[in-house]
Amino acid sequence: MGKLTATSAKALTAPGRYSDGDGLELLIGRTGAKSWVVRVQKDGKRRDIGAGSFKKVSLAEARVKAVKIRSQIEAGIDPVAERRKARGIPSFREAAALVHAEQKKGWKNGKHTDQWINTLTAYAFPAFGDVSVAGIDAAAVRDVLAAIWLTKPETARRLRQRIRTVIDWSVGKGYREASLAWPVIDKALPKQRAKVKPHPSLPYSELLGFLFKLREKETMGRLALEALILTACRSAEVRGALWPEIDLEAKLWRIPAGRMKGGVDHTIPLCDASVAHFERMKAHKRENNDLVFPGTSKGKSLSDMTLTKLIRDMHAADLKAGGPGFMDPVQNKIATAHGFRSTFADWINEQTSFPREIREAALAHVNQNKVEAAYSRTAYLDKRRPMMEAWAAYCGGSTGGNVVQLVNKSA
């Protein structure tokens, strides 16, 4: 006779594991979701095998499933593998190949296309490549990531994102009931060195959705953020932009060394969308104030917190509307204004064939190689123009049209 009853099982709500006996347990997660698992042991190895959702499988049915699972284990049969065969669920290796085939159609960078699957082949497949994609658990993924988390941090973060893509695809295809507990996996990994701390950024695949929301209203903060995205500039460079720096006829924005992080003059070739955006800003020019994006205080520029709060508010509003919000999927943090430079760089790397030095020039990164820096004194303006036009086209360009009256707030 089992320890649980249908009534007592229904009444349980506290997260934890509740045993019915003979290995059958009711698992309640932190969110309150309930599911049946059967804990079995064979050849000194213990494992949990899912027996269905509490909503769909009754206690009596779970007991029958538990008996079958234990019988299969004793007979040397893997219940999960048998279930996979019956349902046609692919292995992680097979699922990854399908995801790769679907996604590479939209990639222009052949090197990235190869790297995407090669990373999984090198690190994930040896550990659980032949395991049903429905049977991959957080512990297995954590162990794979932990092996290179400190020695190859960048590769580990990319591996994490690619594993997640396969897992989420499997949920979408109905091969899994849910994704993995990524926050739990992150907390279970060792802390990486402090220097590996990129700004949270939005994946470029989600940028168009963000821009659509950004352009729904018009405030000075939103206008500044759109200019930041179109030009791939730093927040301070955009917030401190001055009209004398901008030559719309020549389609150039010359930022003096004193306003640049690297202390070197930086010239930005303005694409058509950026020119239209700055033309639009003329209607908001204030008397005796050369700031392109003036703040609410007279003579003062927008604060960095203005853009930060804007993105946080947009994130909260999107969540409230049932959307996913605007998160960095690797860091599990809300995207930042500076992070859009990473969004730009990732798009250039993965979707175009523009050379690294052209991208670095656009981002105004200082060349740390002193020999290279001594011989490379060009700003690549002519080569950067088509790159920025391509980026603007991806972003959907400027909203154009008539100037809308600014909302009476800065964000």
mmCIF file of C-alpha atoms in Angstrom:
data_model
loop_
_atom_site.group_PDB
_atom_site.id
_atom_site.type_symbol
_atom_site.label_atom_id
_atom_site.label_comp_id
_atom_site.label_asym_id
_atom_site.label_seq_id
_atom_site.Cartn_x
_atom_site.Cartn_y
_atom_site.Cartn_z
ATOM 1 C CA MET A 1 0.000 0.000 0.000
ATOM 2 C CA GLY A 2 1.428 3.383 -0.977
ATOM 3 C CA LYS A 3 2.098 6.201 1.457
ATOM 4 C CA LEU A 4 0.214 8.787 -0.591
ATOM 5 C CA THR A 5 -3.467 9.060 -1.371
ATOM 6 C CA ALA A 6 -5.081 10.948 -4.222
ATOM 7 C CA THR A 7 -6.410 13.491 -1.729
ATOM 8 C CA SER A 8 -3.149 13.994 0.179
ATOM 9 C CA ALA A 9 -1.144 14.285 -3.033
ATOM 10 C CA LYS A 10 -3.512 16.962 -4.306
ATOM 11 C CA ALA A 11 -3.232 18.875 -1.029
ATOM 12 C CA LEU A 12 0.579 19.009 -1.065
ATOM 13 C CA THR A 13 1.952 22.373 -2.198
ATOM 14 C CA ALA A 14 5.355 22.911 -0.551
ATOM 15 C CA PRO A 15 8.323 22.367 -2.914
ATOM 16 C CA GLY A 16 10.067 19.040 -2.318
ATOM 17 C CA ARG A 17 9.931 15.295 -2.954
ATOM 18 C CA TYR A 18 7.197 13.147 -1.442
ATOM 19 C CA SER A 19 7.624 9.378 -1.497
ATOM 20 C CA ASP A 20 4.792 6.963 -2.232
ATOM 21 C CA GLY A 21 7.104 3.985 -1.821
ATOM 22 C CA ASP A 22 8.971 1.600 -4.159
ATOM 23 C CA GLY A 23 10.768 4.531 -5.785
ATOM 24 C CA LEU A 24 7.683 6.492 -6.864
ATOM 25 C CA GLU A 25 7.865 10.122 -5.771
ATOM 26 C CA LEU A 26 5.790 13.255 -6.253
ATOM 27 C CA LEU A 27 8.095 16.130 -7.174
ATOM 28 C CA ILE A 28 6.938 19.704 -6.495
ATOM 29 C CA GLY A 29 9.079 22.468 -7.982
ATOM 30 C CA ARG A 30 9.620 25.991 -6.707
ATOM 31 C CA THR A 31 6.871 27.269 -8.998
ATOM 32 C CA GLY A 32 4.405 24.734 -7.598
ATOM 33 C CA ALA A 33 4.456 22.485 -10.670
ATOM 34 C CA LYS A 34 3.946 18.815 -9.782
ATOM 35 C CA SER A 35 5.241 15.741 -11.574
ATOM 36 C CA TRP A 36 5.808 12.049 -10.919
ATOM 37 C CA VAL A 37 9.310 10.552 -10.945
ATOM 38 C CA VAL A 38 10.520 7.030 -10.340
ATOM 39 C CA ARG A 39 13.873 6.704 -8.581
ATOM 40 C CA VAL A 40 15.678 3.525 -9.662
ATOM 41 C CA GLN A 41 19.134 2.051 -9.128
ATOM 42 C CA LYS A 42 21.030 -0.357 -11.329
ATOM 43 C CA ASP A 43 24.689 -1.391 -11.161
ATOM 44 C CA GLY A 44 25.327 1.148 -8.404
ATOM 45 C CA LYS A 45 23.964 4.039 -10.459
ATOM 46 C CA ARG A 46 20.886 5.944 -9.344
ATOM 47 C CA ARG A 47 18.640 7.901 -11.670
ATOM 48 C CA ASP A 48 15.225 9.547 -11.780
ATOM 49 C CA ILE A 49 12.852 8.698 -14.599
ATOM 50 C CA GLY A 50 9.855 10.903 -15.278
ATOM 51 C CA ALA A 51 6.421 9.304 -15.065
ATOM 52 C CA GLY A 52 4.337 12.254 -16.192
ATOM 53 C CA SER A 53 2.715 15.459 -15.038
ATOM 54 C CA PHE A 54 0.515 15.349 -11.921
ATOM 55 C CA LYS A 55 -2.220 17.104 -13.892
ATOM 56 C CA LYS A 56 -2.270 14.386 -16.543
ATOM 57 C CA VAL A 57 -1.326 11.247 -14.608
ATOM 58 C CA SER A 58 -3.287 10.085 -11.573
ATOM 59 C CA LEU A 59 -1.690 8.427 -8.554
ATOM 60 C CA ALA A 60 -3.025 5.037 -9.648
ATOM 61 C CA GLU A 61 -1.633 5.483 -13.159
ATOM 62 C CA ALA A 62 1.710 6.654 -11.749
ATOM 63 C CA ARG A 63 1.952 3.471 -9.669
ATOM 64 C CA VAL A 64 1.337 1.336 -12.760
ATOM 65 C CA LYS A 65 4.010 3.264 -14.650
ATOM 66 C CA ALA A 66 6.425 2.845 -11.741
ATOM 67 C CA VAL A 67 5.982 -0.941 -11.795
ATOM 68 C CA LYS A 68 6.654 -1.018 -15.540
ATOM 69 C CA ILE A 69 9.733 1.191 -15.241
ATOM 70 C CA ARG A 70 11.218 -0.937 -12.452
ATOM 71 C CA SER A 71 10.558 -4.094 -14.478
ATOM 72 C CA GLN A 72 12.303 -2.645 -17.511
ATOM 73 C CA ILE A 73 15.320 -1.614 -15.428
ATOM 74 C CA GLU A 74 15.616 -5.104 -13.929
ATOM 75 C CA ALA A 75 15.472 -6.555 -17.438
ATOM 76 C CA GLY A 76 18.298 -4.278 -18.602
ATOM 77 C CA ILE A 77 15.996 -2.103 -20.708
ATOM 78 C CA ASP A 78 16.326 1.701 -20.651
ATOM 79 C CA PRO A 79 12.760 3.024 -20.192
ATOM 80 C CA VAL A 80 13.690 6.468 -21.500
ATOM 81 C CA ALA A 81 15.235 5.033 -24.665
ATOM 82 C CA GLU A 82 12.186 2.840 -25.212
ATOM 83 C CA ARG A 83 9.897 5.812 -24.700
ATOM 84 C CA ARG A 84 11.949 7.812 -27.163
ATOM 85 C CA LYS A 85 11.665 5.096 -29.790
ATOM 86 C CA ALA A 86 7.927 4.941 -29.305
ATOM 87 C CA ARG A 87 7.439 8.684 -29.558
ATOM 88 C CA GLY A 88 10.081 9.385 -32.171
ATOM 89 C CA ILE A 89 11.974 11.749 -29.871
ATOM 90 C CA PRO A 90 15.449 12.515 -31.278
ATOM 91 C CA SER A 91 18.689 12.274 -29.358
ATOM 92 C CA PHE A 92 20.434 15.510 -28.429
ATOM 93 C CA ARG A 93 22.864 14.933 -31.325
ATOM 94 C CA GLU A 94 19.999 14.471 -33.787
ATOM 95 C CA ALA A 95 18.118 17.485 -32.440
ATOM 96 C CA ALA A 96 21.245 19.663 -32.682
ATOM 97 C CA ALA A 97 21.704 18.640 -36.333
ATOM 98 C CA LEU A 98 18.111 19.621 -37.095
ATOM 99 C CA VAL A 99 18.464 22.973 -35.322
ATOM 100 C CA HIS A 100 21.745 23.652 -37.134
ATOM 101 C CA ALA A 101 20.180 22.855 -40.508
ATOM 102 C CA GLU A 102 17.280 25.226 -39.842
ATOM 103 C CA GLN A 103 19.302 28.133 -38.493
ATOM 104 C CA LYS A 104 22.256 28.124 -40.868
ATOM 105 C CA LYS A 105 19.962 29.160 -43.714
ATOM 106 C CA GLY A 106 19.920 32.631 -42.208
ATOM 107 C CA TRP A 107 23.670 32.852 -41.537
ATOM 108 C CA LYS A 108 26.049 34.475 -43.981
ATOM 109 C CA ASN A 109 29.224 33.782 -42.020
ATOM 110 C CA GLY A 110 30.447 30.305 -43.001
ATOM 111 C CA LYS A 111 32.971 30.234 -40.172
ATOM 112 C CA HIS A 112 30.260 30.801 -37.592
ATOM 113 C CA THR A 113 28.095 28.136 -39.227
ATOM 114 C CA ASP A 114 30.856 25.569 -38.727
ATOM 115 C CA GLN A 115 31.733 26.758 -35.232
ATOM 116 C CA TRP A 116 28.143 26.455 -34.043
ATOM 117 C CA ILE A 117 27.945 22.690 -34.559
ATOM 118 C CA ASN A 118 31.655 22.066 -33.879
ATOM 119 C CA THR A 119 31.353 23.470 -30.353
ATOM 120 C CA LEU A 120 28.559 21.009 -29.562
ATOM 121 C CA THR A 121 30.448 18.167 -31.230
ATOM 122 C CA ALA A 122 33.554 18.802 -29.146
ATOM 123 C CA TYR A 123 31.976 19.317 -25.728
ATOM 124 C CA ALA A 124 28.303 18.305 -25.551
ATOM 125 C CA PHE A 125 28.031 15.231 -27.765
ATOM 126 C CA PRO A 126 30.628 13.120 -25.865
ATOM 127 C CA ALA A 127 28.638 13.646 -22.648
ATOM 128 C CA PHE A 128 25.011 13.341 -23.774
ATOM 129 C CA GLY A 129 24.881 13.365 -27.561
ATOM 130 C CA ASP A 130 23.087 10.007 -27.698
ATOM 131 C CA VAL A 131 20.729 10.757 -24.812
ATOM 132 C CA SER A 132 17.135 11.561 -25.662
ATOM 133 C CA VAL A 133 16.689 15.299 -25.901
ATOM 134 C CA ALA A 134 13.821 14.809 -23.450
ATOM 135 C CA GLY A 135 16.173 13.182 -20.969
ATOM 136 C CA ILE A 136 18.826 15.912 -20.746
ATOM 137 C CA ASP A 137 18.871 17.280 -17.221
ATOM 138 C CA ALA A 138 20.460 20.296 -15.530
ATOM 139 C CA ALA A 139 23.169 18.236 -13.836
ATOM 140 C CA ALA A 140 24.493 16.856 -17.137
ATOM 141 C CA VAL A 141 24.641 20.310 -18.721
ATOM 142 C CA ARG A 142 26.277 21.849 -15.646
ATOM 143 C CA ASP A 143 29.018 19.204 -15.669
ATOM 144 C CA VAL A 144 29.803 19.789 -19.347
ATOM 145 C CA LEU A 145 29.992 23.545 -18.850
ATOM 146 C CA ALA A 146 31.985 23.285 -15.616
ATOM 147 C CA ALA A 147 34.754 21.368 -17.402
ATOM 148 C CA ILE A 148 35.684 24.481 -19.440
ATOM 149 C CA TRP A 149 33.937 27.284 -17.528
ATOM 150 C CA LEU A 150 37.177 28.729 -16.124
ATOM 151 C CA THR A 151 39.740 27.598 -18.698
ATOM 152 C CA LYS A 152 37.731 28.591 -21.797
ATOM 153 C CA PRO A 153 35.132 31.090 -20.539
ATOM 154 C CA GLU A 154 34.100 32.512 -23.915
ATOM 155 C CA THR A 155 33.718 29.057 -25.460
ATOM 156 C CA ALA A 156 31.785 27.902 -22.385
ATOM 157 C CA ARG A 157 29.312 30.778 -22.659
ATOM 158 C CA ARG A 158 28.749 30.072 -26.334
ATOM 159 C CA LEU A 159 28.344 26.362 -25.587
ATOM 160 C CA ARG A 160 25.751 27.217 -22.952
ATOM 161 C CA GLN A 161 23.778 29.341 -25.411
ATOM 162 C CA ARG A 162 23.896 26.660 -28.119
ATOM 163 C CA ILE A 163 22.787 23.910 -25.760
ATOM 164 C CA ARG A 164 19.942 26.158 -24.645
ATOM 165 C CA THR A 165 18.931 26.771 -28.255
ATOM 166 C CA VAL A 166 18.650 23.012 -28.866
ATOM 167 C CA ILE A 167 16.738 22.448 -25.623
ATOM 168 C CA ASP A 168 14.307 25.323 -26.274
ATOM 169 C CA TRP A 169 13.782 24.113 -29.840
ATOM 170 C CA SER A 170 12.904 20.709 -28.413
ATOM 171 C CA VAL A 171 10.306 22.289 -26.148
ATOM 172 C CA GLY A 172 8.831 24.098 -29.131
ATOM 173 C CA LYS A 173 8.659 20.831 -31.078
ATOM 174 C CA GLY A 174 6.937 19.049 -28.209
ATOM 175 C CA TYR A 175 9.847 16.713 -27.442
ATOM 176 C CA ARG A 176 10.210 18.163 -23.940
ATOM 177 C CA GLU A 177 7.657 19.504 -21.491
ATOM 178 C CA ALA A 178 9.912 22.312 -20.275
ATOM 179 C CA SER A 179 13.345 23.883 -20.682
ATOM 180 C CA LEU A 180 16.111 23.520 -18.110
ATOM 181 C CA ALA A 181 16.495 25.528 -14.894
ATOM 182 C CA TRP A 182 19.168 27.829 -16.320
ATOM 183 C CA PRO A 183 19.427 30.107 -13.244
ATOM 184 C CA VAL A 184 20.113 26.997 -11.157
ATOM 185 C CA ILE A 185 22.780 25.827 -13.617
ATOM 186 C CA ASP A 186 24.414 29.266 -13.546
ATOM 187 C CA LYS A 187 24.562 29.332 -9.759
ATOM 188 C CA ALA A 188 26.060 25.845 -9.695
ATOM 189 C CA LEU A 189 28.976 26.892 -11.913
ATOM 190 C CA PRO A 190 32.233 28.304 -10.479
ATOM 191 C CA LYS A 191 32.693 32.048 -10.575
ATOM 192 C CA GLN A 192 34.625 33.246 -13.600
ATOM 193 C CA ARG A 193 37.341 35.851 -13.329
ATOM 194 C CA ALA A 194 36.086 39.370 -12.800
ATOM 195 C CA LYS A 195 37.579 40.617 -16.078
ATOM 196 C CA VAL A 196 35.128 38.455 -18.012
ATOM 197 C CA LYS A 197 32.186 40.771 -17.461
ATOM 198 C CA PRO A 198 30.533 41.824 -20.712
ATOM 199 C CA HIS A 199 27.624 44.234 -20.575
ATOM 200 C CA PRO A 200 24.279 42.403 -20.750
ATOM 201 C CA SER A 201 23.135 42.583 -24.349
ATOM 202 C CA LEU A 202 20.100 41.707 -26.410
ATOM 203 C CA PRO A 203 20.519 38.973 -29.061
ATOM 204 C CA TYR A 204 20.322 40.538 -32.514
ATOM 205 C CA SER A 205 17.468 38.152 -33.347
ATOM 206 C CA GLU A 206 15.349 40.039 -30.784
ATOM 207 C CA LEU A 207 16.448 43.548 -31.791
ATOM 208 C CA LEU A 208 13.638 44.248 -34.255
ATOM 209 C CA GLY A 209 11.040 43.485 -31.592
ATOM 210 C CA PHE A 210 12.821 45.825 -29.196
ATOM 211 C CA LEU A 211 12.995 48.635 -31.761
ATOM 212 C CA PHE A 212 9.308 48.201 -32.576
ATOM 213 C CA LYS A 213 8.497 48.763 -28.891
ATOM 214 C CA LEU A 214 11.043 51.597 -28.635
ATOM 215 C CA ARG A 215 9.407 53.492 -31.490
ATOM 216 C CA GLU A 216 5.871 53.212 -30.085
ATOM 217 C CA LYS A 217 6.438 56.435 -28.099
ATOM 218 C CA GLU A 218 8.726 59.389 -28.510
ATOM 219 C CA THR A 219 10.770 60.759 -25.629
ATOM 220 C CA MET A 220 14.244 62.236 -25.568
ATOM 221 C CA GLY A 221 15.549 59.056 -23.968
ATOM 222 C CA ARG A 222 14.035 56.860 -26.676
ATOM 223 C CA LEU A 223 15.419 59.093 -29.437
ATOM 224 C CA ALA A 224 18.883 58.972 -27.890
ATOM 225 C CA LEU A 225 18.746 55.192 -27.522
ATOM 226 C CA GLU A 226 17.733 54.726 -31.155
ATOM 227 C CA ALA A 227 20.661 56.925 -32.240
ATOM 228 C CA LEU A 228 22.956 54.834 -30.039
ATOM 229 C CA ILE A 229 21.764 51.631 -31.692
ATOM 230 C CA LEU A 230 22.028 52.978 -35.254
ATOM 231 C CA THR A 231 25.567 54.334 -34.745
ATOM 232 C CA ALA A 232 26.887 51.599 -32.386
ATOM 233 C CA CYS A 233 28.231 54.348 -30.125
ATOM 234 C CA ARG A 234 28.727 54.356 -26.373
ATOM 235 C CA SER A 235 26.062 55.912 -24.191
ATOM 236 C CA ALA A 236 28.198 58.896 -23.125
ATOM 237 C CA GLU A 237 29.107 59.688 -26.739
ATOM 238 C CA VAL A 238 25.452 59.874 -27.757
ATOM 239 C CA ARG A 239 24.187 61.661 -24.658
ATOM 240 C CA GLY A 240 26.910 64.291 -25.054
ATOM 241 C CA ALA A 241 26.491 64.695 -28.824
ATOM 242 C CA LEU A 242 26.729 68.328 -29.970
ATOM 243 C CA TRP A 243 25.356 69.874 -33.144
ATOM 244 C CA PRO A 244 28.745 71.353 -34.207
ATOM 245 C CA GLU A 245 30.135 67.786 -34.317
ATOM 246 C CA ILE A 246 27.594 66.673 -36.908
ATOM 247 C CA ASP A 247 27.835 67.415 -40.648
ATOM 248 C CA LEU A 248 24.659 66.099 -42.212
ATOM 249 C CA GLU A 249 25.650 67.134 -45.734
ATOM 250 C CA ALA A 250 28.894 65.174 -45.551
ATOM 251 C CA LYS A 251 27.069 62.474 -43.535
ATOM 252 C CA LEU A 252 29.759 62.524 -40.829
ATOM 253 C CA TRP A 253 29.775 62.782 -37.047
ATOM 254 C CA ARG A 254 33.188 63.837 -35.707
ATOM 255 C CA ILE A 255 33.587 63.194 -31.981
ATOM 256 C CA PRO A 256 36.641 64.893 -30.442
ATOM 257 C CA ALA A 257 39.205 62.921 -28.447
ATOM 258 C CA GLY A 258 38.115 64.543 -25.202
ATOM 259 C CA ARG A 259 34.736 62.830 -25.422
ATOM 260 C CA MET A 260 36.076 59.418 -26.423
ATOM 261 C CA LYS A 261 36.933 56.602 -24.013
ATOM 262 C CA GLY A 262 40.175 55.882 -25.855
ATOM 263 C CA GLY A 263 41.169 59.562 -26.021
ATOM 264 C CA VAL A 264 41.346 59.515 -29.832
ATOM 265 C CA ASP A 265 39.207 61.460 -32.319
ATOM 266 C CA HIS A 266 36.475 59.286 -33.772
ATOM 267 C CA THR A 267 34.587 59.939 -37.009
ATOM 268 C CA ILE A 268 31.353 58.096 -37.729
ATOM 269 C CA PRO A 269 30.040 57.737 -41.297
ATOM 270 C CA LEU A 270 26.324 58.358 -40.931
ATOM 271 C CA CYS A 271 24.037 56.037 -42.842
ATOM 272 C CA ASP A 272 20.867 57.407 -44.421
ATOM 273 C CA ALA A 273 18.758 56.298 -41.450
ATOM 274 C CA SER A 274 21.090 58.090 -39.026
ATOM 275 C CA VAL A 275 21.014 61.261 -41.107
ATOM 276 C CA ALA A 276 17.212 61.129 -41.103
ATOM 277 C CA HIS A 277 17.243 60.589 -37.358
ATOM 278 C CA PHE A 278 19.450 63.625 -36.740
ATOM 279 C CA GLU A 279 17.373 65.710 -39.158
ATOM 280 C CA ARG A 280 14.410 64.747 -37.045
ATOM 281 C CA MET A 281 16.194 65.978 -33.917
ATOM 282 C CA LYS A 282 16.445 69.518 -35.326
ATOM 283 C CA ALA A 283 12.822 70.046 -34.344
ATOM 284 C CA HIS A 284 13.824 69.456 -30.712
ATOM 285 C CA LYS A 285 16.799 71.837 -30.697
ATOM 286 C CA ARG A 286 16.723 74.216 -27.745
ATOM 287 C CA GLU A 287 17.821 77.824 -27.742
ATOM 288 C CA ASN A 288 21.397 78.416 -26.584
ATOM 289 C CA ASN A 289 21.939 74.678 -26.230
ATOM 290 C CA ASP A 290 24.095 72.659 -28.638
ATOM 291 C CA LEU A 291 23.161 69.279 -27.152
ATOM 292 C CA VAL A 292 21.440 67.044 -29.681
ATOM 293 C CA PHE A 293 19.719 65.098 -26.888
ATOM 294 C CA PRO A 294 19.234 67.627 -24.079
ATOM 295 C CA GLY A 295 18.080 66.534 -20.641
ATOM 296 C CA THR A 296 15.263 67.985 -18.576
ATOM 297 C CA SER A 297 17.626 70.280 -16.648
ATOM 298 C CA LYS A 298 18.604 73.407 -18.573
ATOM 299 C CA GLY A 299 21.962 73.003 -20.301
ATOM 300 C CA LYS A 300 22.390 69.456 -19.001
ATOM 301 C CA SER A 301 22.622 66.266 -21.065
ATOM 302 C CA LEU A 302 20.617 63.142 -20.407
ATOM 303 C CA SER A 303 21.910 61.002 -17.562
ATOM 304 C CA ASP A 304 23.084 57.445 -18.099
ATOM 305 C CA MET A 305 20.309 56.341 -15.729
ATOM 306 C CA THR A 306 17.761 57.760 -18.177
ATOM 307 C CA LEU A 307 18.614 55.068 -20.724
ATOM 308 C CA THR A 308 18.989 52.387 -18.063
ATOM 309 C CA LYS A 309 15.548 53.145 -16.615
ATOM 310 C CA LEU A 310 14.047 53.301 -20.090
ATOM 311 C CA ILE A 311 15.196 49.769 -20.918
ATOM 312 C CA ARG A 312 14.097 48.448 -17.511
ATOM 313 C CA ASP A 313 10.665 50.014 -17.920
ATOM 314 C CA MET A 314 10.317 48.573 -21.429
ATOM 315 C CA HIS A 315 11.358 45.167 -20.080
ATOM 316 C CA ALA A 316 8.747 45.340 -17.301
ATOM 317 C CA ALA A 317 6.044 46.486 -19.715
ATOM 318 C CA ASP A 318 6.812 43.660 -22.127
ATOM 319 C CA LEU A 319 6.635 41.096 -19.322
ATOM 320 C CA LYS A 320 3.310 42.542 -18.176
ATOM 321 C CA ALA A 321 1.969 42.206 -21.718
ATOM 322 C CA GLY A 322 2.949 38.534 -21.755
ATOM 323 C CA GLY A 323 6.193 38.960 -23.675
ATOM 324 C CA PRO A 324 9.636 37.547 -22.784
ATOM 325 C CA GLY A 325 11.107 40.924 -21.845
ATOM 326 C CA PHE A 326 14.502 42.121 -23.045
ATOM 327 C CA MET A 327 17.108 39.889 -21.437
ATOM 328 C CA ASP A 328 20.654 38.776 -22.093
ATOM 329 C CA PRO A 329 20.075 34.989 -22.347
ATOM 330 C CA VAL A 330 23.652 34.190 -21.329
ATOM 331 C CA GLN A 331 23.847 36.397 -18.240
ATOM 332 C CA ASN A 332 20.114 36.230 -17.485
ATOM 333 C CA LYS A 333 20.108 39.995 -16.933
ATOM 334 C CA ILE A 334 18.185 42.864 -18.487
ATOM 335 C CA ALA A 335 19.968 44.265 -21.544
ATOM 336 C CA THR A 336 21.861 47.540 -21.156
ATOM 337 C CA ALA A 337 22.423 50.519 -23.440
ATOM 338 C CA HIS A 338 26.129 49.662 -23.786
ATOM 339 C CA GLY A 339 25.162 46.080 -24.583
ATOM 340 C CA PHE A 340 23.734 47.136 -27.945
ATOM 341 C CA ARG A 341 27.341 47.511 -29.112
ATOM 342 C CA SER A 342 27.707 43.785 -28.485
ATOM 343 C CA THR A 343 24.448 43.186 -30.344
ATOM 344 C CA PHE A 344 25.921 45.089 -33.299
ATOM 345 C CA ALA A 345 29.236 43.189 -33.096
ATOM 346 C CA ASP A 346 27.497 39.795 -32.878
ATOM 347 C CA TRP A 347 25.367 40.599 -35.920
ATOM 348 C CA ILE A 348 28.427 41.703 -37.909
ATOM 349 C CA ASN A 349 30.328 38.551 -36.888
ATOM 350 C CA GLU A 350 27.548 36.064 -37.510
ATOM 351 C CA GLN A 351 25.500 37.552 -40.333
ATOM 352 C CA THR A 352 27.979 39.419 -42.527
ATOM 353 C CA SER A 353 31.434 39.066 -44.046
ATOM 354 C CA PHE A 354 32.746 42.504 -43.025
ATOM 355 C CA PRO A 355 36.340 42.158 -41.719
ATOM 356 C CA ARG A 356 37.178 42.383 -38.035
ATOM 357 C CA GLU A 357 39.195 45.595 -38.435
ATOM 358 C CA ILE A 358 36.207 47.373 -40.029
ATOM 359 C CA ARG A 359 33.982 46.328 -37.143
ATOM 360 C CA GLU A 360 36.588 47.402 -34.575
ATOM 361 C CA ALA A 361 36.943 50.795 -36.255
ATOM 362 C CA ALA A 362 33.184 51.305 -36.059
ATOM 363 C CA LEU A 363 33.250 50.474 -32.342
ATOM 364 C CA ALA A 364 36.227 52.833 -31.772
ATOM 365 C CA HIS A 365 38.177 50.078 -30.049
ATOM 366 C CA VAL A 366 41.805 50.942 -29.387
ATOM 367 C CA ASN A 367 44.194 48.452 -30.979
ATOM 368 C CA GLN A 368 46.146 46.880 -28.107
ATOM 369 C CA ASN A 369 48.820 45.626 -30.505
ATOM 370 C CA LYS A 370 51.237 48.570 -30.614
ATOM 371 C CA VAL A 371 52.943 47.375 -33.795
ATOM 372 C CA GLU A 372 49.648 47.038 -35.666
ATOM 373 C CA ALA A 373 48.439 50.365 -34.289
ATOM 374 C CA ALA A 374 51.585 52.121 -35.499
ATOM 375 C CA TYR A 375 51.018 51.003 -39.098
ATOM 376 C CA SER A 376 47.217 51.140 -39.184
ATOM 377 C CA ARG A 377 46.175 54.787 -39.095
ATOM 378 C CA THR A 378 43.130 54.649 -41.338
ATOM 379 C CA ALA A 379 39.577 55.076 -40.045
ATOM 380 C CA TYR A 380 38.168 52.889 -42.869
ATOM 381 C CA LEU A 381 35.416 55.451 -43.461
ATOM 382 C CA ASP A 382 34.567 54.334 -46.992
ATOM 383 C CA LYS A 383 34.484 50.678 -45.982
ATOM 384 C CA ARG A 384 32.422 51.396 -42.876
ATOM 385 C CA ARG A 385 29.666 53.174 -44.809
ATOM 386 C CA PRO A 386 28.192 50.041 -46.436
ATOM 387 C CA MET A 387 28.504 48.186 -43.130
ATOM 388 C CA MET A 388 26.502 50.840 -41.270
ATOM 389 C CA GLU A 389 23.934 50.975 -44.079
ATOM 390 C CA ALA A 390 23.528 47.195 -43.809
ATOM 391 C CA TRP A 391 23.127 47.486 -40.039
ATOM 392 C CA ALA A 392 20.493 50.227 -40.413
ATOM 393 C CA ALA A 393 18.622 48.105 -42.951
ATOM 394 C CA TYR A 394 18.575 45.252 -40.440
ATOM 395 C CA CYS A 395 17.314 47.624 -37.752
ATOM 396 C CA GLY A 396 14.529 48.788 -40.000
ATOM 397 C CA GLY A 397 16.103 52.235 -40.346
ATOM 398 C CA SER A 398 14.483 55.328 -38.904
ATOM 399 C CA THR A 399 10.773 55.630 -38.336
ATOM 400 C CA GLY A 400 10.824 58.771 -40.447
ATOM 401 C CA GLY A 401 7.616 60.695 -40.925
ATOM 402 C CA ASN A 402 6.573 63.794 -39.074
ATOM 403 C CA VAL A 403 8.108 64.833 -35.792
ATOM 404 C CA VAL A 404 5.930 63.748 -32.886
ATOM 405 C CA GLN A 405 5.519 66.017 -29.859
ATOM 406 C CA LEU A 406 7.850 64.831 -27.093
ATOM 407 C CA VAL A 407 6.300 63.346 -23.979
ATOM 408 C CA ASN A 408 6.943 65.622 -21.006
ATOM 409 C CA LYS A 409 9.590 63.374 -19.459
ATOM 410 C CA SER A 410 13.067 62.231 -20.425
ATOM 411 C CA ALA A 411 12.491 58.498 -20.594
#
